[in-house]
PDB file of C-alpha atoms and ligand atoms in Angstrom:
ATOM      1  CA  MET A   1     -96.928  83.690 -53.529  1.00  0.00           C
ATOM      2  CA  ARG A   2     -98.318  82.164 -56.704  1.00  0.00           C
ATOM      3  CA  ASP A   3     -96.252  81.769 -59.878  1.00  0.00           C
ATOM      4  CA  ILE A   4     -97.155  84.051 -62.766  1.00  0.00           C
ATOM      5  CA  ILE A   5     -97.043  81.768 -65.779  1.00  0.00           C
ATOM      6  CA  ILE A   6     -96.594  82.866 -69.370  1.00  0.00           C
ATOM      7  CA  ALA A   7     -97.321  79.685 -71.291  1.00  0.00           C
ATOM      8  CA  GLY A   8     -97.148  79.533 -75.080  1.00  0.00           C
ATOM      9  CA  ASN A   9     -99.329  76.941 -76.793  1.00  0.00           C
ATOM     10  CA  TRP A  10     -97.968  76.626 -80.311  1.00  0.00           C
ATOM     11  CA  LYS A  11    -100.583  74.104 -81.464  1.00  0.00           C
ATOM     12  CA  MET A  12     -99.721  72.668 -84.929  1.00  0.00           C
ATOM     13  CA  ASN A  13     -97.483  75.573 -85.935  1.00  0.00           C
ATOM     14  CA  LYS A  14     -93.803  76.054 -86.792  1.00  0.00           C
ATOM     15  CA  ASP A  15     -91.219  73.834 -88.442  1.00  0.00           C
ATOM     16  CA  MET A  16     -87.845  72.742 -87.119  1.00  0.00           C
ATOM     17  CA  GLU A  17     -86.059  75.848 -88.342  1.00  0.00           C
ATOM     18  CA  ALA A  18     -88.606  78.191 -86.760  1.00  0.00           C
ATOM     19  CA  VAL A  19     -88.475  76.280 -83.471  1.00  0.00           C
ATOM     20  CA  ARG A  20     -84.683  76.538 -83.365  1.00  0.00           C
ATOM     21  CA  ALA A  21     -84.758  80.270 -84.172  1.00  0.00           C
ATOM     22  CA  PHE A  22     -87.317  80.933 -81.420  1.00  0.00           C
ATOM     23  CA  CYS A  23     -85.249  79.002 -78.857  1.00  0.00           C
ATOM     24  CA  LYS A  24     -82.172  81.013 -79.786  1.00  0.00           C
ATOM     25  CA  ASP A  25     -84.030  84.329 -79.371  1.00  0.00           C
ATOM     26  CA  VAL A  26     -85.500  83.335 -76.017  1.00  0.00           C
ATOM     27  CA  ALA A  27     -82.344  81.786 -74.563  1.00  0.00           C
ATOM     28  CA  GLY A  28     -80.401  84.918 -75.558  1.00  0.00           C
ATOM     29  CA  ALA A  29     -82.992  87.311 -74.123  1.00  0.00           C
ATOM     30  CA  PHE A  30     -83.201  85.446 -70.812  1.00  0.00           C
ATOM     31  CA  LYS A  31     -79.472  85.322 -70.191  1.00  0.00           C
ATOM     32  CA  GLY A  32     -78.817  87.165 -66.931  1.00  0.00           C
ATOM     33  CA  LYS A  33     -82.474  88.212 -66.604  1.00  0.00           C
ATOM     34  CA  VAL A  34     -84.129  87.940 -63.197  1.00  0.00           C
ATOM     35  CA  LEU A  35     -87.544  86.395 -63.730  1.00  0.00           C
ATOM     36  CA  GLY A  36     -88.721  86.620 -60.117  1.00  0.00           C
ATOM     37  CA  ARG A  37     -91.885  84.562 -59.760  1.00  0.00           C
ATOM     38  CA  VAL A  38     -92.557  84.495 -63.511  1.00  0.00           C
ATOM     39  CA  LEU A  39     -92.418  81.046 -65.047  1.00  0.00           C
ATOM     40  CA  PRO A  40     -92.071  80.759 -68.838  1.00  0.00           C
ATOM     41  CA  ILE A  41     -93.490  77.597 -70.418  1.00  0.00           C
ATOM     42  CA  LEU A  42     -93.589  76.683 -74.113  1.00  0.00           C
ATOM     43  CA  ALA A  43     -95.649  73.873 -75.609  1.00  0.00           C
ATOM     44  CA  PRO A  44     -94.446  72.966 -79.121  1.00  0.00           C
ATOM     45  CA  ALA A  45     -95.970  70.304 -81.340  1.00  0.00           C
ATOM     46  CA  TYR A  46     -94.937  66.781 -80.366  1.00  0.00           C
ATOM     47  CA  PRO A  47     -92.094  66.279 -82.917  1.00  0.00           C
ATOM     48  CA  PHE A  48     -90.250  69.308 -81.510  1.00  0.00           C
ATOM     49  CA  LEU A  49     -90.301  68.400 -77.808  1.00  0.00           C
ATOM     50  CA  ALA A  50     -86.888  66.735 -77.773  1.00  0.00           C
ATOM     51  CA  ILE A  51     -85.215  69.484 -79.777  1.00  0.00           C
ATOM     52  CA  MET A  52     -86.712  72.217 -77.574  1.00  0.00           C
ATOM     53  CA  LEU A  53     -85.577  70.456 -74.428  1.00  0.00           C
ATOM     54  CA  ARG A  54     -82.087  70.242 -75.852  1.00  0.00           C
ATOM     55  CA  GLU A  55     -81.962  73.826 -77.146  1.00  0.00           C
ATOM     56  CA  LEU A  56     -83.328  75.260 -73.891  1.00  0.00           C
ATOM     57  CA  GLU A  57     -81.351  73.079 -71.503  1.00  0.00           C
ATOM     58  CA  GLY A  58     -80.004  75.201 -68.656  1.00  0.00           C
ATOM     59  CA  SER A  59     -82.335  78.106 -69.492  1.00  0.00           C
ATOM     60  CA  LEU A  60     -85.277  79.061 -67.284  1.00  0.00           C
ATOM     61  CA  VAL A  61     -87.859  78.064 -69.869  1.00  0.00           C
ATOM     62  CA  LYS A  62     -89.908  74.933 -69.174  1.00  0.00           C
ATOM     63  CA  VAL A  63     -91.248  72.765 -71.950  1.00  0.00           C
ATOM     64  CA  ALA A  64     -94.753  71.267 -72.075  1.00  0.00           C
ATOM     65  CA  ALA A  65     -96.463  68.664 -74.250  1.00  0.00           C
ATOM     66  CA  GLN A  66     -99.810  69.656 -75.770  1.00  0.00           C
ATOM     67  CA  ASP A  67    -101.556  66.358 -75.080  1.00  0.00           C
ATOM     68  CA  THR A  68    -100.967  62.726 -74.214  1.00  0.00           C
ATOM     69  CA  SER A  69    -102.739  59.405 -74.427  1.00  0.00           C
ATOM     70  CA  SER A  70    -104.020  58.169 -71.103  1.00  0.00           C
ATOM     71  CA  HIS A  71    -102.778  54.679 -72.036  1.00  0.00           C
ATOM     72  CA  ALA A  72     -99.276  53.501 -71.220  1.00  0.00           C
ATOM     73  CA  ASP A  73     -99.022  51.392 -74.410  1.00  0.00           C
ATOM     74  CA  GLY A  74    -101.036  49.084 -76.653  1.00  0.00           C
ATOM     75  CA  ALA A  75    -103.100  49.086 -79.834  1.00  0.00           C
ATOM     76  CA  PHE A  76    -103.828  52.798 -80.173  1.00  0.00           C
ATOM     77  CA  THR A  77    -102.714  53.755 -83.675  1.00  0.00           C
ATOM     78  CA  GLY A  78    -101.675  57.369 -83.961  1.00  0.00           C
ATOM     79  CA  GLU A  79    -101.648  57.972 -80.223  1.00  0.00           C
ATOM     80  CA  PHE A  80     -98.507  58.657 -78.269  1.00  0.00           C
ATOM     81  CA  ARG A  81     -97.480  57.888 -74.797  1.00  0.00           C
ATOM     82  CA  LEU A  82     -96.491  60.737 -72.549  1.00  0.00           C
ATOM     83  CA  PRO A  83     -92.772  60.930 -73.208  1.00  0.00           C
ATOM     84  CA  CYS A  84     -91.535  60.599 -69.628  1.00  0.00           C
ATOM     85  CA  TRP A  85     -88.226  59.431 -71.115  1.00  0.00           C
ATOM     86  CA  LEU A  86     -87.708  62.971 -72.357  1.00  0.00           C
ATOM     87  CA  HIS A  87     -85.601  64.272 -69.558  1.00  0.00           C
ATOM     88  CA  GLY A  88     -86.767  67.699 -68.410  1.00  0.00           C
ATOM     89  CA  LEU A  89     -90.338  67.539 -69.708  1.00  0.00           C
ATOM     90  CA  GLN A  90     -92.417  68.674 -66.738  1.00  0.00           C
ATOM     91  CA  TYR A  91     -95.783  69.857 -68.022  1.00  0.00           C
ATOM     92  CA  CYS A  92     -98.586  68.632 -70.254  1.00  0.00           C
ATOM     93  CA  ILE A  93    -101.723  70.439 -71.413  1.00  0.00           C
ATOM     94  CA  VAL A  94    -104.911  68.380 -71.058  1.00  0.00           C
ATOM     95  CA  GLY A  95    -108.492  69.161 -72.027  1.00  0.00           C
ATOM     96  CA  HIS A  96    -107.833  71.963 -74.499  1.00  0.00           C
ATOM     97  CA  SER A  97    -111.118  72.999 -76.130  1.00  0.00           C
ATOM     98  CA  GLU A  98    -109.754  71.984 -79.543  1.00  0.00           C
ATOM     99  CA  ARG A  99    -109.278  68.441 -78.196  1.00  0.00           C
ATOM    100  CA  ARG A 100    -112.770  68.531 -76.703  1.00  0.00           C
ATOM    101  CA  ALA A 101    -114.321  69.813 -79.943  1.00  0.00           C
ATOM    102  CA  TYR A 102    -112.381  67.932 -82.662  1.00  0.00           C
ATOM    103  CA  HIS A 103    -111.508  64.752 -80.791  1.00  0.00           C
ATOM    104  CA  HIS A 104    -114.643  64.454 -78.672  1.00  0.00           C
ATOM    105  CA  GLU A 105    -112.739  64.355 -75.408  1.00  0.00           C
ATOM    106  CA  SER A 106    -115.112  64.165 -72.455  1.00  0.00           C
ATOM    107  CA  ASN A 107    -114.366  65.300 -68.918  1.00  0.00           C
ATOM    108  CA  GLU A 108    -113.877  61.611 -68.062  1.00  0.00           C
ATOM    109  CA  ILE A 109    -111.241  61.097 -70.782  1.00  0.00           C
ATOM    110  CA  ILE A 110    -109.515  64.329 -69.722  1.00  0.00           C
ATOM    111  CA  ARG A 111    -109.506  63.124 -66.123  1.00  0.00           C
ATOM    112  CA  GLU A 112    -107.750  59.910 -67.202  1.00  0.00           C
ATOM    113  CA  LYS A 113    -105.156  61.918 -69.118  1.00  0.00           C
ATOM    114  CA  LEU A 114    -104.633  64.210 -66.152  1.00  0.00           C
ATOM    115  CA  LEU A 115    -104.043  61.203 -63.903  1.00  0.00           C
ATOM    116  CA  ALA A 116    -101.599  59.728 -66.453  1.00  0.00           C
ATOM    117  CA  VAL A 117     -99.644  63.004 -66.444  1.00  0.00           C
ATOM    118  CA  MET A 118     -99.509  63.032 -62.649  1.00  0.00           C
ATOM    119  CA  ASP A 119     -98.524  59.342 -62.508  1.00  0.00           C
ATOM    120  CA  ASN A 120     -95.528  60.327 -64.640  1.00  0.00           C
ATOM    121  CA  GLY A 121     -94.521  62.841 -62.000  1.00  0.00           C
ATOM    122  CA  MET A 122     -95.436  65.720 -64.317  1.00  0.00           C
ATOM    123  CA  LYS A 123     -97.831  68.635 -63.933  1.00  0.00           C
ATOM    124  CA  PRO A 124    -101.014  68.918 -65.958  1.00  0.00           C
ATOM    125  CA  ILE A 125    -102.236  72.248 -67.320  1.00  0.00           C
ATOM    126  CA  LEU A 126    -105.984  71.581 -67.239  1.00  0.00           C
ATOM    127  CA  CYS A 127    -108.066  73.677 -69.663  1.00  0.00           C
ATOM    128  CA  ILE A 128    -111.705  74.454 -69.018  1.00  0.00           C
ATOM    129  CA  GLY A 129    -114.068  76.991 -70.545  1.00  0.00           C
ATOM    130  CA  GLU A 130    -117.558  77.614 -71.908  1.00  0.00           C
ATOM    131  CA  THR A 131    -118.732  78.077 -75.497  1.00  0.00           C
ATOM    132  CA  LEU A 132    -120.448  81.260 -76.680  1.00  0.00           C
ATOM    133  CA  GLU A 133    -123.779  79.449 -76.733  1.00  0.00           C
ATOM    134  CA  GLN A 134    -123.326  78.412 -73.111  1.00  0.00           C
ATOM    135  CA  ARG A 135    -122.310  81.957 -72.070  1.00  0.00           C
ATOM    136  CA  ASP A 136    -125.268  83.488 -73.910  1.00  0.00           C
ATOM    137  CA  GLY A 137    -127.495  80.854 -72.312  1.00  0.00           C
ATOM    138  CA  GLY A 138    -126.367  82.040 -68.862  1.00  0.00           C
ATOM    139  CA  ILE A 139    -124.852  78.695 -67.875  1.00  0.00           C
ATOM    140  CA  THR A 140    -121.143  79.612 -67.728  1.00  0.00           C
ATOM    141  CA  ASP A 141    -120.812  78.864 -64.001  1.00  0.00           C
ATOM    142  CA  GLN A 142    -122.618  75.562 -64.332  1.00  0.00           C
ATOM    143  CA  VAL A 143    -120.368  74.463 -67.229  1.00  0.00           C
ATOM    144  CA  ILE A 144    -117.196  75.450 -65.374  1.00  0.00           C
ATOM    145  CA  LEU A 145    -118.248  73.605 -62.221  1.00  0.00           C
ATOM    146  CA  GLU A 146    -119.205  70.516 -64.232  1.00  0.00           C
ATOM    147  CA  GLN A 147    -115.805  70.541 -65.950  1.00  0.00           C
ATOM    148  CA  LEU A 148    -113.983  70.933 -62.635  1.00  0.00           C
ATOM    149  CA  ASP A 149    -116.059  68.161 -61.034  1.00  0.00           C
ATOM    150  CA  GLY A 150    -115.666  65.850 -64.027  1.00  0.00           C
ATOM    151  CA  CYS A 151    -111.942  66.377 -64.607  1.00  0.00           C
ATOM    152  CA  LEU A 152    -110.820  66.454 -60.974  1.00  0.00           C
ATOM    153  CA  ARG A 153    -113.241  64.012 -59.333  1.00  0.00           C
ATOM    154  CA  GLY A 154    -111.312  62.022 -56.732  1.00  0.00           C
ATOM    155  CA  VAL A 155    -107.987  63.507 -57.845  1.00  0.00           C
ATOM    156  CA  GLN A 156    -105.747  63.851 -54.811  1.00  0.00           C
ATOM    157  CA  LEU A 157    -103.802  67.077 -54.622  1.00  0.00           C
ATOM    158  CA  TYR A 158    -101.482  67.841 -51.750  1.00  0.00           C
ATOM    159  CA  SER A 159    -100.326  71.272 -52.841  1.00  0.00           C
ATOM    160  CA  GLY A 160    -101.233  73.967 -55.328  1.00  0.00           C
ATOM    161  CA  LYS A 161     -98.000  73.319 -57.204  1.00  0.00           C
ATOM    162  CA  GLU A 162     -99.077  69.963 -58.665  1.00  0.00           C
ATOM    163  CA  LEU A 163    -101.616  71.387 -61.100  1.00  0.00           C
ATOM    164  CA  ILE A 164    -102.191  74.482 -63.235  1.00  0.00           C
ATOM    165  CA  ILE A 165    -105.693  75.406 -64.388  1.00  0.00           C
ATOM    166  CA  ALA A 166    -106.310  77.477 -67.519  1.00  0.00           C
ATOM    167  CA  TYR A 167    -109.682  79.142 -67.968  1.00  0.00           C
ATOM    168  CA  GLU A 168    -110.159  79.503 -71.715  1.00  0.00           C
ATOM    169  CA  PRO A 169    -113.570  80.684 -72.907  1.00  0.00           C
ATOM    170  CA  VAL A 170    -113.989  78.938 -76.264  1.00  0.00           C
ATOM    171  CA  TRP A 171    -115.426  82.093 -77.869  1.00  0.00           C
ATOM    172  CA  ALA A 172    -112.189  83.955 -77.130  1.00  0.00           C
ATOM    173  CA  ILE A 173    -109.741  81.402 -78.556  1.00  0.00           C
ATOM    174  CA  GLY A 174    -108.158  82.508 -81.802  1.00  0.00           C
ATOM    175  CA  THR A 175    -110.954  85.024 -82.400  1.00  0.00           C
ATOM    176  CA  GLY A 176    -109.169  88.219 -81.357  1.00  0.00           C
ATOM    177  CA  ARG A 177    -112.014  88.762 -78.909  1.00  0.00           C
ATOM    178  CA  ASN A 178    -110.642  88.309 -75.394  1.00  0.00           C
ATOM    179  CA  ALA A 179    -112.690  88.235 -72.215  1.00  0.00           C
ATOM    180  CA  THR A 180    -112.369  91.502 -70.314  1.00  0.00           C
ATOM    181  CA  GLY A 181    -110.415  91.443 -67.073  1.00  0.00           C
ATOM    182  CA  ASP A 182    -113.695  91.575 -65.135  1.00  0.00           C
ATOM    183  CA  GLN A 183    -115.330  88.773 -67.114  1.00  0.00           C
ATOM    184  CA  ALA A 184    -112.298  86.525 -66.651  1.00  0.00           C
ATOM    185  CA  GLN A 185    -111.907  87.444 -62.967  1.00  0.00           C
ATOM    186  CA  GLU A 186    -115.478  86.375 -62.235  1.00  0.00           C
ATOM    187  CA  VAL A 187    -114.775  82.851 -63.493  1.00  0.00           C
ATOM    188  CA  HIS A 188    -111.321  82.689 -61.898  1.00  0.00           C
ATOM    189  CA  ARG A 189    -112.884  83.577 -58.537  1.00  0.00           C
ATOM    190  CA  LEU A 190    -115.415  80.786 -59.011  1.00  0.00           C
ATOM    191  CA  ILE A 191    -112.619  78.303 -59.780  1.00  0.00           C
ATOM    192  CA  ARG A 192    -110.628  79.337 -56.718  1.00  0.00           C
ATOM    193  CA  LYS A 193    -113.714  79.040 -54.520  1.00  0.00           C
ATOM    194  CA  TRP A 194    -114.354  75.543 -55.871  1.00  0.00           C
ATOM    195  CA  LEU A 195    -110.731  74.598 -55.084  1.00  0.00           C
ATOM    196  CA  THR A 196    -111.122  76.000 -51.556  1.00  0.00           C
ATOM    197  CA  ASP A 197    -114.297  73.981 -50.987  1.00  0.00           C
ATOM    198  CA  GLN A 198    -112.942  70.743 -52.482  1.00  0.00           C
ATOM    199  CA  TYR A 199    -109.381  70.917 -51.164  1.00  0.00           C
ATOM    200  CA  SER A 200    -108.334  73.737 -48.844  1.00  0.00           C
ATOM    201  CA  LYS A 201    -107.786  77.491 -48.775  1.00  0.00           C
ATOM    202  CA  ASP A 202    -104.027  76.968 -48.643  1.00  0.00           C
ATOM    203  CA  LEU A 203    -104.115  74.834 -51.761  1.00  0.00           C
ATOM    204  CA  ALA A 204    -106.477  77.180 -53.601  1.00  0.00           C
ATOM    205  CA  ASP A 205    -104.345  80.183 -52.697  1.00  0.00           C
ATOM    206  CA  SER A 206    -101.157  78.631 -54.075  1.00  0.00           C
ATOM    207  CA  LEU A 207    -102.515  77.199 -57.364  1.00  0.00           C
ATOM    208  CA  SER A 208    -101.924  79.300 -60.499  1.00  0.00           C
ATOM    209  CA  ILE A 209    -105.021  79.887 -62.632  1.00  0.00           C
ATOM    210  CA  LEU A 210    -104.237  81.128 -66.135  1.00  0.00           C
ATOM    211  CA  TYR A 211    -106.513  82.915 -68.554  1.00  0.00           C
ATOM    212  CA  GLY A 212    -106.416  81.938 -72.238  1.00  0.00           C
ATOM    213  CA  GLY A 213    -108.173  83.337 -75.285  1.00  0.00           C
ATOM    214  CA  SER A 214    -106.662  86.074 -77.483  1.00  0.00           C
ATOM    215  CA  VAL A 215    -104.105  87.162 -74.868  1.00  0.00           C
ATOM    216  CA  LYS A 216    -101.552  89.542 -76.375  1.00  0.00           C
ATOM    217  CA  PRO A 217     -99.091  92.185 -75.158  1.00  0.00           C
ATOM    218  CA  GLN A 218    -101.844  94.821 -75.388  1.00  0.00           C
ATOM    219  CA  ASN A 219    -104.261  93.146 -72.947  1.00  0.00           C
ATOM    220  CA  LEU A 220    -101.990  91.150 -70.641  1.00  0.00           C
ATOM    221  CA  GLU A 221    -101.517  93.866 -68.011  1.00  0.00           C
ATOM    222  CA  GLU A 222    -105.282  94.351 -67.613  1.00  0.00           C
ATOM    223  CA  LEU A 223    -105.717  90.618 -67.120  1.00  0.00           C
ATOM    224  CA  LEU A 224    -102.795  90.296 -64.674  1.00  0.00           C
ATOM    225  CA  SER A 225    -104.130  93.144 -62.570  1.00  0.00           C
ATOM    226  CA  GLN A 226    -107.099  90.948 -61.569  1.00  0.00           C
ATOM    227  CA  PRO A 227    -106.592  89.291 -58.174  1.00  0.00           C
ATOM    228  CA  ASP A 228    -107.210  85.723 -59.351  1.00  0.00           C
ATOM    229  CA  ILE A 229    -105.486  85.769 -62.758  1.00  0.00           C
ATOM    230  CA  ASP A 230    -101.974  84.328 -62.565  1.00  0.00           C
ATOM    231  CA  GLY A 231    -100.812  84.478 -66.158  1.00  0.00           C
ATOM    232  CA  GLY A 232    -101.856  83.338 -69.594  1.00  0.00           C
ATOM    233  CA  LEU A 233    -102.056  80.321 -71.866  1.00  0.00           C
ATOM    234  CA  ILE A 234    -101.343  82.002 -75.150  1.00  0.00           C
ATOM    235  CA  GLY A 235    -101.714  80.707 -78.681  1.00  0.00           C
ATOM    236  CA  GLY A 236    -101.313  83.142 -81.600  1.00  0.00           C
ATOM    237  CA  ALA A 237     -99.392  85.855 -79.747  1.00  0.00           C
ATOM    238  CA  SER A 238     -96.815  83.354 -78.447  1.00  0.00           C
ATOM    239  CA  LEU A 239     -95.662  82.304 -81.911  1.00  0.00           C
ATOM    240  CA  ASP A 240     -93.522  85.353 -82.485  1.00  0.00           C
ATOM    241  CA  SER A 241     -90.528  85.590 -80.139  1.00  0.00           C
ATOM    242  CA  LYS A 242     -90.752  89.398 -79.884  1.00  0.00           C
ATOM    243  CA  SER A 243     -94.381  89.231 -78.839  1.00  0.00           C
ATOM    244  CA  TYR A 244     -93.676  86.365 -76.386  1.00  0.00           C
ATOM    245  CA  LEU A 245     -90.739  88.239 -74.857  1.00  0.00           C
ATOM    246  CA  ALA A 246     -92.851  91.412 -74.596  1.00  0.00           C
ATOM    247  CA  MET A 247     -95.416  89.444 -72.578  1.00  0.00           C
ATOM    248  CA  MET A 248     -92.662  88.024 -70.386  1.00  0.00           C
ATOM    249  CA  ASP A 249     -91.456  91.581 -69.680  1.00  0.00           C
ATOM    250  CA  ILE A 250     -94.985  92.732 -68.812  1.00  0.00           C
ATOM    251  CA  ALA A 251     -95.289  89.842 -66.340  1.00  0.00           C
ATOM    252  CA  ILE A 252     -91.833  90.478 -64.831  1.00  0.00           C
ATOM    253  CA  ASN A 253     -92.595  94.183 -64.360  1.00  0.00           C
ATOM    254  CA  HIS A 254     -96.114  93.559 -63.067  1.00  0.00           C
ATOM    255  CA  LYS A 255     -96.471  94.750 -59.471  1.00  0.00           C
TER     256      LYS A 255
HETATM  257  P1  LIG B 301    -105.168  82.167 -78.661  1.00  0.00           P
HETATM  258  O1  LIG B 301    -105.166  80.618 -78.188  1.00  0.00           O
HETATM  259  O2  LIG B 301    -104.261  82.914 -77.733  1.00  0.00           O
HETATM  260  O3  LIG B 301    -104.651  82.127 -80.073  1.00  0.00           O
HETATM  261  O4  LIG B 301    -106.575  82.646 -78.558  1.00  0.00           O
HETATM  262  C1  LIG B 301    -105.185  80.284 -76.823  1.00  0.00           C
HETATM  263  C2  LIG B 301    -105.246  78.792 -76.655  1.00  0.00           C
HETATM  264  O5  LIG B 301    -105.893  78.110 -77.456  1.00  0.00           O
HETATM  265  O6  LIG B 301    -104.643  78.226 -75.716  1.00  0.00           O
END
């Protein structure tokens, strides 16, 4: 059985007070709740990682970093090392389209980051996805396969639990225009087939593939009802605790 993951990507949003308030809401709402196979993950901006880990200690919520340098240390002004000293930090997003677009991260750089995350004993959440131009040009599959090949070339995986993949069509991120369940399913199926061919059916069948791009309480059920969609990587709609908790409930009640 694959995990259903409801991952909030807060990007560069919230201040300390808002982070604390959100943690309080979530910790309170989860008390005594049976989550089944639903895994909640929250990725705050870097300065709030330690505080979130402290506030959510003992709760079922996992905390993720939004990025990391691939370097362990050295002359890299402004970069930060993956904070493996932060006890409890288990996940790190790599390859988000905003990093690819604004920081010129190539598949090769993302691969190095992914390996750095795994070397730290943590799990990467690898983002891939095509732009509108690429979709309109009919090369979505080609782009997705190139990203998978480039980011995972030679990466050893022994089980589907070491990695999470998030398919995030760039044209759907922050635009309010989500991919339909069918559109997303088509790409998710392609990703799972690639995993089967490169690794094994067992591994492909146990790896969670998330959809991201304007996910909200109103469209989550349609997305989850697709056979290869195992949750969401959610930006805007994860910022409000009520909306995040509503999505958690939809996932918990999903049959
Ligand atoms: P969005 O962002 O839900 O606001 O579209 C998703 C993401 O960038 O991960």
